[in-house]
mmCIF file of C-alpha atoms in Angstrom:
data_model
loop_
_atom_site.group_PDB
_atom_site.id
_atom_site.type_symbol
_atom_site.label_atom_id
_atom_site.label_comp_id
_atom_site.label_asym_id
_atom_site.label_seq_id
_atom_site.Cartn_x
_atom_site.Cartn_y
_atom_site.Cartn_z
ATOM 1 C CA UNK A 1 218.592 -18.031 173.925
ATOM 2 C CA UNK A 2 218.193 -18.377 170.148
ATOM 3 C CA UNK A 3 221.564 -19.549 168.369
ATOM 4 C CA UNK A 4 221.708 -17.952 164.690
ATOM 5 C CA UNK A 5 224.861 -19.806 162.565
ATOM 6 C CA UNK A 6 226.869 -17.705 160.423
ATOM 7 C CA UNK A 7 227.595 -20.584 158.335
ATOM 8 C CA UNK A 8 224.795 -22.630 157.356
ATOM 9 C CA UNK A 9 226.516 -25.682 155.633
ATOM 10 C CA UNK A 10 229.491 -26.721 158.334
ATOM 11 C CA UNK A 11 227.498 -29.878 159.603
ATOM 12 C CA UNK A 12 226.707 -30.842 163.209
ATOM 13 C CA UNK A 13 230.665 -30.752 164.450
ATOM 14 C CA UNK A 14 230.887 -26.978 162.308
ATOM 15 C CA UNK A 15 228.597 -25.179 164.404
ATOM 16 C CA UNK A 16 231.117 -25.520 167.737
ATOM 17 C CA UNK A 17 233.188 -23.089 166.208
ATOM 18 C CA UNK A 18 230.241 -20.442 165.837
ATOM 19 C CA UNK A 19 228.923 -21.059 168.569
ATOM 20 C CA UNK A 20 232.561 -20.430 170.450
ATOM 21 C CA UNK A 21 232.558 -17.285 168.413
ATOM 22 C CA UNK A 22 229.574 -15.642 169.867
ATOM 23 C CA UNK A 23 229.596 -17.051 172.735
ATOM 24 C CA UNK A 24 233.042 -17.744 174.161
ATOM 25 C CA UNK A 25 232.488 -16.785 177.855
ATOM 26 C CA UNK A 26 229.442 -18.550 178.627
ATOM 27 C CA UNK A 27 229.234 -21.705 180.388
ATOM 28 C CA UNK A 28 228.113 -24.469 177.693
ATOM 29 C CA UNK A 29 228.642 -27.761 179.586
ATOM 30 C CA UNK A 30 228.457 -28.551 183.733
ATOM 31 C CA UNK A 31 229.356 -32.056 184.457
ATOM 32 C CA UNK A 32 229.528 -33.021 187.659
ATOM 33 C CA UNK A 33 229.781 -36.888 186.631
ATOM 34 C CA UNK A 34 232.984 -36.192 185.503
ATOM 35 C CA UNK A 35 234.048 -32.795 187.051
ATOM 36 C CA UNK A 36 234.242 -30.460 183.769
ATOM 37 C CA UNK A 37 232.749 -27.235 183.621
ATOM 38 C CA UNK A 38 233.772 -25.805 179.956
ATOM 39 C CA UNK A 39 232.779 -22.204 178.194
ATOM 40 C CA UNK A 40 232.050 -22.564 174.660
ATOM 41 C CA UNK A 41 235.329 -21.441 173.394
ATOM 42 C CA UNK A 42 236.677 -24.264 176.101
ATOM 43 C CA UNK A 43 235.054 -26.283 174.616
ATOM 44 C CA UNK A 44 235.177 -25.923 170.725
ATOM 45 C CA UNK A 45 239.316 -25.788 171.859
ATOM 46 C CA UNK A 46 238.729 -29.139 173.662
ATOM 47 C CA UNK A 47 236.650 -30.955 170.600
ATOM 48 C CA UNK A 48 239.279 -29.864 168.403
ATOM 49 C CA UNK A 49 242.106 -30.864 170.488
ATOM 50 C CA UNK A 50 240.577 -34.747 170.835
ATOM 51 C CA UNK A 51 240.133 -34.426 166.885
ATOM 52 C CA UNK A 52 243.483 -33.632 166.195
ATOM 53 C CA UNK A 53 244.600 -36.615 169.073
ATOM 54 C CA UNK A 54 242.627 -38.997 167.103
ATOM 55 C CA UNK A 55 244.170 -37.946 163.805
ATOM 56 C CA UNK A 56 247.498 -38.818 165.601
ATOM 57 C CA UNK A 57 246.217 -41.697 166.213
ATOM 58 C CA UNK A 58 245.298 -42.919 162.548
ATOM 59 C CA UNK A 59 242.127 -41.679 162.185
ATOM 60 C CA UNK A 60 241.252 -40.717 158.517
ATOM 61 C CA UNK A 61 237.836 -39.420 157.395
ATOM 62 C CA UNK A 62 235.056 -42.482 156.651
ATOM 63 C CA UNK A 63 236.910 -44.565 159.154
ATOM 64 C CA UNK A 64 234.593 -46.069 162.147
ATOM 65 C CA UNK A 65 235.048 -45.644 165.515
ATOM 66 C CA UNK A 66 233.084 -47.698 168.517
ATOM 67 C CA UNK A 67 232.020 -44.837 171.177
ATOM 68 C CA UNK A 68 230.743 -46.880 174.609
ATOM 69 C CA UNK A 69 230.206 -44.416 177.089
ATOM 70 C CA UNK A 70 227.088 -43.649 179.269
ATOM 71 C CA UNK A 71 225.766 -39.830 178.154
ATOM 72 C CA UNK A 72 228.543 -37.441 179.861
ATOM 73 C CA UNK A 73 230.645 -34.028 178.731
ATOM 74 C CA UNK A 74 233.659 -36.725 177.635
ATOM 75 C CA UNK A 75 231.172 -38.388 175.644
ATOM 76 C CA UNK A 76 229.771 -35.505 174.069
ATOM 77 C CA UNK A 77 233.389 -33.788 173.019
ATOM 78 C CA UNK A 78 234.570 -37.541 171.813
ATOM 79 C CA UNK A 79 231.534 -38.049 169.691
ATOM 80 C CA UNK A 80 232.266 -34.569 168.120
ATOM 81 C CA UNK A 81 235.660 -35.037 167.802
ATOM 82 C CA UNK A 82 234.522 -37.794 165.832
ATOM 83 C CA UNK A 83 232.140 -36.194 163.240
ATOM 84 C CA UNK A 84 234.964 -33.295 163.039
ATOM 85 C CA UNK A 85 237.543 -35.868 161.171
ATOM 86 C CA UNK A 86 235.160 -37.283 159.267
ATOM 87 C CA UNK A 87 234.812 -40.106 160.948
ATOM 88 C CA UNK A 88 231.345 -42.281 161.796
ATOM 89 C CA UNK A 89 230.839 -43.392 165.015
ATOM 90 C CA UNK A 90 228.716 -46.698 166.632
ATOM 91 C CA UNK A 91 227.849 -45.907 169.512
ATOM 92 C CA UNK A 92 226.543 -47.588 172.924
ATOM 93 C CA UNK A 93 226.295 -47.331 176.508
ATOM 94 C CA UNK A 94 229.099 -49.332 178.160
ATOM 95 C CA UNK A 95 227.190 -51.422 180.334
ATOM 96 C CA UNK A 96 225.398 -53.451 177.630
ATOM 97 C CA UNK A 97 226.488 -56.971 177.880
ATOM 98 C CA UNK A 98 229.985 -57.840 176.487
ATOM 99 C CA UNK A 99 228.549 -60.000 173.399
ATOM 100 C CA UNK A 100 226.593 -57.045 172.825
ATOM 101 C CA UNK A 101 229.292 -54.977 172.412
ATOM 102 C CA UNK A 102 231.841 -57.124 170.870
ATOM 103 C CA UNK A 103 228.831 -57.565 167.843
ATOM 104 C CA UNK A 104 229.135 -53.474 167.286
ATOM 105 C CA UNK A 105 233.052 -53.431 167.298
ATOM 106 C CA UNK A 106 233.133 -56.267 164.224
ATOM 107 C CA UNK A 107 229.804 -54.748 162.652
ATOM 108 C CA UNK A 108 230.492 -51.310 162.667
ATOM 109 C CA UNK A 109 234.226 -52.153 161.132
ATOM 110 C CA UNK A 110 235.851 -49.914 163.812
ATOM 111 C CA UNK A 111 239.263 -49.263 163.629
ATOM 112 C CA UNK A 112 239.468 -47.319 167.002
ATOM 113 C CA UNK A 113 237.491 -47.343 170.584
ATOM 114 C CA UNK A 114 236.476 -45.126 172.698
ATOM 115 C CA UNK A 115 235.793 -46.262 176.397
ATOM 116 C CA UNK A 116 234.283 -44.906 179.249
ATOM 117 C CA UNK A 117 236.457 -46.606 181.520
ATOM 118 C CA UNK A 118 239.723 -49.374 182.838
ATOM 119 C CA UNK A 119 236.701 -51.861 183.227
ATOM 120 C CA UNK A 120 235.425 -51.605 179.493
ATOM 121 C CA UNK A 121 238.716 -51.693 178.049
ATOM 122 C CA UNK A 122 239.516 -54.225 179.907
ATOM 123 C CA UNK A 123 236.653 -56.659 178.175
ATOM 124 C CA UNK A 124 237.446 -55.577 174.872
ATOM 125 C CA UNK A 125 241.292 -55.194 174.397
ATOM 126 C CA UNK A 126 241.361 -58.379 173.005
ATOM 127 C CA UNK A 127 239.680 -56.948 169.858
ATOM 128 C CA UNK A 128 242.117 -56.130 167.217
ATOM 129 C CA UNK A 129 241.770 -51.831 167.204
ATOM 130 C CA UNK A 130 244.469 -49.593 166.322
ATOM 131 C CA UNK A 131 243.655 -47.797 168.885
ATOM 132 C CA UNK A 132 242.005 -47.587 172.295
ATOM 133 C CA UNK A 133 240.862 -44.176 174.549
ATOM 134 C CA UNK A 134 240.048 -44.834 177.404
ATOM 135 C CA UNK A 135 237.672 -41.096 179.041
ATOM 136 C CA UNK A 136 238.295 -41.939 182.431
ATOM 137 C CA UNK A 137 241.025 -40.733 184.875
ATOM 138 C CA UNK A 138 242.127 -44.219 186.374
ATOM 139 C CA UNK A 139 245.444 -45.159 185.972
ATOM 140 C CA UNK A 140 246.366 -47.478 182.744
ATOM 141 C CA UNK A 141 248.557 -50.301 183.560
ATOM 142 C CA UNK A 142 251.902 -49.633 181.787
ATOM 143 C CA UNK A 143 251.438 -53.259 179.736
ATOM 144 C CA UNK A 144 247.659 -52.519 178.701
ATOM 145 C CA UNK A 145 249.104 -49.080 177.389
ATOM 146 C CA UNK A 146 252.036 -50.498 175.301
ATOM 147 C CA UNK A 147 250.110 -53.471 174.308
ATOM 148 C CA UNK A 148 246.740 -52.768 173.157
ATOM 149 C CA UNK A 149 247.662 -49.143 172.284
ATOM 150 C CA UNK A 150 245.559 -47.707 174.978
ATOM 151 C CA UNK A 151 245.205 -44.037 175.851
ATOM 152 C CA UNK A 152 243.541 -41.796 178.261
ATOM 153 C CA UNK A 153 241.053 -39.260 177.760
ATOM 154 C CA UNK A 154 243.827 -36.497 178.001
ATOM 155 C CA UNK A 155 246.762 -38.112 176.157
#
């Protein structure tokens, strides 16, 4: 299948929105890591919705964000998200050793992360972030919430 863009100058996170366009009923993303199956109009909605969730959040265009997620659909529509405020993001998988990963967060001057999962927020709520998502379904403990400013994937 050959994609042709309408709009040649959107940037990377612009060309969801032609791509939803033309081809809004066919199946752009199969996960079965993480159990999403998403059309492209699903998904340019869903990129767009996680945007507008980080905005809540604080995000403003040029700010950082530290992405550590192994390579899955919640990766791909956070990393989007991303681009589509503006925003840069450093990104990693999460199982690269906790120094490792610490290094990035005060490097990349991130104001926000995003985490694959309890067990990587967990090592790094200690980091001072405005905010925390965390793309996995478990449960948040109510005080990791309220006190580190912690989120799931769909808060």
């Amino acid at each position: 299948m050959k994609i042709a863009l309408k709009h040649k100058n959107k940037g990377i996170a612009g060309i969801w929105e032609d791509l939803q366009s033309d081809y809004h009923g066919i199946t752009a993303i199969i996960d079965k890591y993480s159990g999403i199956e998403l059309t492209y109009e699903e998904l340019y909605r869903t990129i767009r919705f996680f945007a507008t969730g980080l905005q809540v959040l604080g995000l403003k265009k040029g700010d950082h964000v530290s992405l550590f997620s192994e390579n899955n659909a919640k990766w791909l529509i956070s990393d989007q998200a991303i681009l589509m405020c503006g925003a840069v993001d450093a990104v990693r998988g999460s199982q690269a050793p906790v120094e490792e990963l610490l290094y990035i967060l005060e490097h990349s001057d991130s104001v926000g992360l995003i985490a694959e999962n309890l067990e990587v927020v967990e090592k790094l709520k200690d980091y001072p972030l405005n905010f925390i998502v965390c793309l996995s379904n478990e449960p948040i403990p109510q005080e990791i919430k309220r006190d580190y400013n912690v989120y799931s994937f769909s808060d």
